[in-house]
């Protein structure tokens, strides 16, 4: 019976705790705008490690996705209506424009 009586209060307290955590997060976020210079060298270091050092993985992934795309395009164009020399340009455009950015985002 007491659980039934205190249920609305528990729900209200839970909601207020959530709002309080949100306000605390916003306050710490706005406060960190003024202390960005403290973490600048750490940010540059992380950008280097995440961006530059992951280039071999991205290149390897793009290489294999390009190979798979070229095999699929050659198989689709086997009918004879489209010349085989179109495969390279189609694969190059499709991998560069669509597949490589998506694979880079997935790998990183």
Backbone as a ProteinNet text record, in pm:
[ID]
protein_1_A
[PRIMARY]
XXXXXXXXXXXXXXXXXXXXXXXXXXXXXXXXXXXXXXXXXXXXXXXXXXXXXXXXXXXXXXXXXXXXXXXXXXXXXXXXXXXXXXXXXXXXXXXXXXXXXXXXXXXX
[TERTIARY]
82.1	0	86.8	195.1	282.5	352.3	383.3	447.2	355.4	227.2	129.4	117.9	127.4	116.3	240	358	481.6	523.4	451.2	487.9	493.2	390.2	400.2	519.3	551.2	665.3	797	805.6	926.6	944.5	832.9	839.5	883.6	828.3	865.1	1012.3	1058.1	1198.7	1290.2	1252.6	1332.1	1337.9	1224.3	1222.5	1308.4	1299.3	1380	1529	1563.8	1704.2	1754.5	1671.5	1709.4	1728.5	1637.8	1650.6	1776.3	1802.9	1922.2	2050.2	2054.3	2172.5	2190.5	2077.5	2083.6	2137.3	2087.7	2134.4	2282.4	2323.5	2464.8	2552.2	2504.3	2577.2	2588.8	2478.9	2482.3	2576.7	2575	2662.7	2809.6	2841.8	2981.5	3022.7	2927.8	2959.3	2989.5	2905.5	2929.1	3054	3083.3	3202.7	3328.7	3319.9	3437.8	3469.8	3376.1	3406.1	3521.3	3535.9	3637.3	3770.2	3774.5	3899.7	3951.1	3922.3	3962.6	4113.4	4180.6	4324.7	4401.1	4338.3	4402.6	4416.8	4323.5	4320.1	4360.2	4414.2	4443.6	4548.8	4656.6	4761.7	4711.7	4627.3	4568.4	4476.6	4402.1	4312.8	4392.6	4502.4	4586	4646	4689.3	4746	4642.2	4520	4414.6	4375.2	4375.5	4346.2	4450.9	4575.7	4682.8	4665.1	4638	4625	4501.9	4391.8	4269.3	4273.6	4325.4	4322.2	4438.5	4558.7	4676.3	4715.2	4713.1	4757.8	4656.6	4534	4436.9	4430.5	4515.8	4514.6	4543.7	4639.2	4659	4535.3	4463.5	4342	4236.4	4221.7	4123.3	4160.6	4288.5	4333	4307.5	4338.1	4315.5	4166.7	4083.2	3939	3886.3	3931.9	3887.6	3936.3	4055.4	4109	4021.4	3987.3	3905.1	3762.5	3706.6	3571.8	3572.9	3680.2	3692.1	3704.3	3779.4	3791.8	3657.5	3584.2	3453.1	3358	3362.2	3275.3	3310.4	3438.8	3477.3	3435.3	3447.2	3402.8	3251.9	3177.4	3031.7	2992.6	3059.5	3026.8	3060.1	3173.7	3210	3110.1	3062.6	2963.5	2831.3	2792	2666.1	2674	2792.5	2807.7	2844.5	2837.1	2873.8	2776.6	2664.7	2562.4	2608.6	2703.1	2754.2	2698	2598.8	2542	2631.1	2708.6	2796.2	2940.3	3026.3	3166.8	3238.8	3336.6	3409.1	3494.5	3533	3616.8	3538.6	3407	3326.1	3341.1	3381.4	3387.2	3480.3	3596.3	3692.2	3639.2	3577.3	3526.8	3407.4	3323.6	3207.3	3251.2	3345	3394.7	3467	3548.8	3619.8	3525.4	3423	3327.8	3244.9	3199.1	3112.4	3189.4	3311.6	3390.4	3431.7	3478.5	3525.5	3412.3	3298.5	3191	3102.7	3080.3	2981.5	3039.4	3116.2	3156.5	3274.2	3372.5	3490.9	3459.7	3379.7	3348	3271	3180.4	3104.6	3194.1	3283	3373.1	3471.7	3517.1	3606.1	3536.1	3411.9	3336.4	3314.5	3289	3268	3396.5	3507.9	3634.9	3679.2	3660.8	3707	3608.5
-119.3	0	126	123.6	240.3	262.4	153.1	163.7	236	209.2	274.1	422.7	456.7	597.1	675.1	616	687.4	678.5	604.2	588.8	722.1	808.5	937.6	1021.4	1016.3	1092.8	1036.9	905.5	843.8	880.3	884.2	923	1068.3	1155	1296.3	1315.8	1244.3	1254.5	1204.8	1096.4	1046	1146.2	1210.3	1310.4	1430.8	1475.3	1589.4	1556.2	1432.5	1391.5	1396.6	1352.4	1357.7	1500.4	1589.3	1729.9	1789.9	1754.4	1804.7	1759	1633.2	1583.7	1654.6	1683.6	1755.1	1896.8	1965.9	2102	2100.7	2002.2	1990.7	1966.7	1884.6	1860.2	1987.8	2062.3	2187.2	2288.6	2296.5	2388.6	2353.1	2225.7	2185.8	2206.7	2191.6	2214.3	2362.3	2451.5	2594.4	2641.6	2582.5	2618.9	2576	2464.6	2415.6	2499.6	2583.9	2671.6	2766.3	2803.6	2900.3	2835.3	2704.7	2637.3	2547.2	2583.2	2499.8	2500.6	2609.8	2618	2517.2	2471.7	2373.6	2237.7	2207.7	2076.6	2082.1	2194.6	2210.2	2110.6	2094.1	2000.6	1856	1823.9	1690.2	1666.8	1771.6	1760.4	1737.5	1810.2	1792.7	1652.3	1603.6	1469.2	1363.2	1379.5	1283.5	1291.2	1412	1425.2	1351.9	1362.1	1292.8	1141.5	1092.3	947.6	892.1	964.9	914.6	931.7	1044.4	1072.8	1015.7	1053.5	1018.5	872.3	823.5	686	580.9	623.2	525.7	522.8	598.2	600.1	462.3	383.4	250	160.4	167.6	86	132.4	263.2	318.2	283.2	290.9	256.8	109.3	23.7	-119.5	-150.4	-89.2	-110.7	-58.8	58.9	114.4	29.9	-24.2	-110	-233.9	-299	-419.6	-387.8	-276.7	-242.2	-205.3	-142.5	-114.6	-241	-338.5	-465.8	-537.4	-537.8	-603.6	-531	-398.3	-321.4	-345.9	-355.9	-380.8	-520.2	-618	-753.4	-755	-687.9	-683.2	-607.7	-495.9	-419.7	-499.9	-567.7	-649.5	-762.5	-820.3	-927.7	-874.1	-756	-698.7	-657.1	-616.3	-570.9	-683.4	-805.7	-920.1	-943.1	-875.4	-898.5	-856.6	-763.5	-723.4	-591.7	-538.4	-410.2	-292.4	-309.3	-202.4	-247.2	-163.2	-202.4	-221.1	-311.2	-341.2	-224.9	-134.5	-24	78.2	65.5	150	110.1	-11.7	-62.9	21.1	57.2	134.9	270.3	341.1	474.2	466.3	366.8	352.4	314.9	222.2	181.9	297.9	370.1	484.5	589.1	623	724	673.8	550.5	501.5	484	434.5	416.3	551.1	641.6	770.8	856.9	857.1	948.5	892.7	763.7	710.7	613.5	518.7	409	444.2	515.8	546.6	634	740.6	817.7	737	651.3	570	467.7	405.1	307.1	374	494.8	568.3	599.2	642	671.8	546.4	433.7	309.8	260.5	274.4	227.4	314.6	443.4	534	532.9
0	0	0	78.4	82.8	-51	-119.1	-249.3	-347.4	-340.6	-427.6	-395.2	-268.6	-228.5	-272.4	-257.4	-287.7	-434.4	-516.3	-657	-731.9	-722.2	-794.4	-748.7	-619.6	-570.1	-624.2	-634.1	-689.9	-837.7	-911	-1052	-1064	-979.7	-981.4	-944.9	-845.3	-804.8	-916.6	-982.8	-1095.2	-1209.6	-1238.9	-1345.9	-1309	-1185.1	-1141.3	-1140.8	-1107.9	-1115.4	-1259.3	-1352.9	-1494.4	-1542.6	-1502.9	-1540.7	-1477.9	-1353.5	-1286.1	-1353.8	-1396.7	-1467	-1601.3	-1667.5	-1795.1	-1775.2	-1673	-1644.4	-1607.3	-1531.5	-1494.8	-1617.9	-1711.4	-1835.6	-1917.8	-1929.5	-2005.1	-1939.6	-1808.3	-1737.1	-1759.8	-1752.4	-1773.9	-1919.3	-2012.7	-2153	-2177.6	-2125.6	-2145.1	-2071.3	-1958.9	-1884.5	-1960	-2033.1	-2105	-2228.1	-2274.3	-2387.1	-2355.7	-2230.5	-2192.9	-2155.6	-2150.8	-2114.1	-2226.5	-2350.9	-2463.5	-2483	-2446	-2467.7	-2382.3	-2276.1	-2189.1	-2258.7	-2347.5	-2412	-2559.1	-2604.5	-2746.8	-2794.7	-2719.8	-2763	-2760.5	-2664.7	-2659.8	-2779.6	-2818.4	-2933.1	-3061.9	-3078.9	-3197.9	-3200.4	-3086.1	-3076.7	-3113.6	-3066	-3098.5	-3245.2	-3301.4	-3444.5	-3528.3	-3486.9	-3558.3	-3548.3	-3428.3	-3410	-3479.9	-3474.4	-3536.5	-3687.7	-3735	-3877.7	-3954.8	-3919.2	-3999.6	-3981.8	-3860.8	-3837.7	-3883.1	-3916.8	-3965.9	-4118.2	-4185.3	-4331.7	-4391.9	-4341.8	-4402.1	-4393.5	-4284.9	-4271.9	-4370.9	-4385.5	-4478.8	-4622.3	-4655.5	-4790.9	-4819.8	-4725.6	-4744.5	-4761.9	-4680.6	-4691.7	-4824.7	-4866.4	-4994.6	-5111.2	-5099.5	-5204.8	-5223.7	-5115.2	-5126.3	-5170.1	-5124.5	-5169.4	-5317.2	-5365.6	-5508.5	-5591.4	-5539.3	-5611.4	-5620.7	-5512.1	-5513	-5607.3	-5606.3	-5695.2	-5841.3	-5872.9	-6012.4	-6057.9	-5971.4	-6007.6	-6031	-5944.4	-5960.1	-6086.9	-6115.5	-6235.9	-6361.4	-6362.7	-6479	-6499.1	-6390.7	-6401.2	-6456.2	-6413.7	-6460.6	-6607.4	-6652.5	-6789.9	-6885.1	-6842	-6924.2	-7039.2	-7037.7	-7139.6	-7278.8	-7289.5	-7419.7	-7467.8	-7400.6	-7442	-7403.4	-7298.4	-7249.8	-7269.7	-7327.7	-7347.1	-7213.5	-7214	-7090.3	-7041.4	-7129.2	-7084.6	-7002.8	-6994.2	-6905.9	-6759.6	-6735.2	-6597.8	-6511.5	-6563	-6484.5	-6443.5	-6537.1	-6503.2	-6409.5	-6428.7	-6340.4	-6199.5	-6188.8	-6056.8	-5989.7	-6065.5	-6008.4	-5952.9	-6029.9	-5983	-5866	-5873.4	-5765.4	-5635.5	-5643.6	-5521.1	-5464.6	-5551.2	-5502.3	-5448.7	-5515.4	-5476.6	-5365.5	-5365.1	-5272.4	-5170.3	-5216.1	-5128.5	-5038.1	-5087.4	-5006.5	-4885.5	-4897.3	-4775.7	-4671.9	-4719.3	-4625	-4556.2	-4631	-4571.2	-4476	-4510.3	-4420.7	-4289.6	-4298.7	-4176.4	-4093.4	-4158.1	-4083.3	-4018.5	-4087.9	-4033.1	-3916.9	-3929.7	-3824.4	-3710.8
[MASK]
++++++++++++++++++++++++++++++++++++++++++++++++++++++++++++++++++++++++++++++++++++++++++++++++++++++++++++

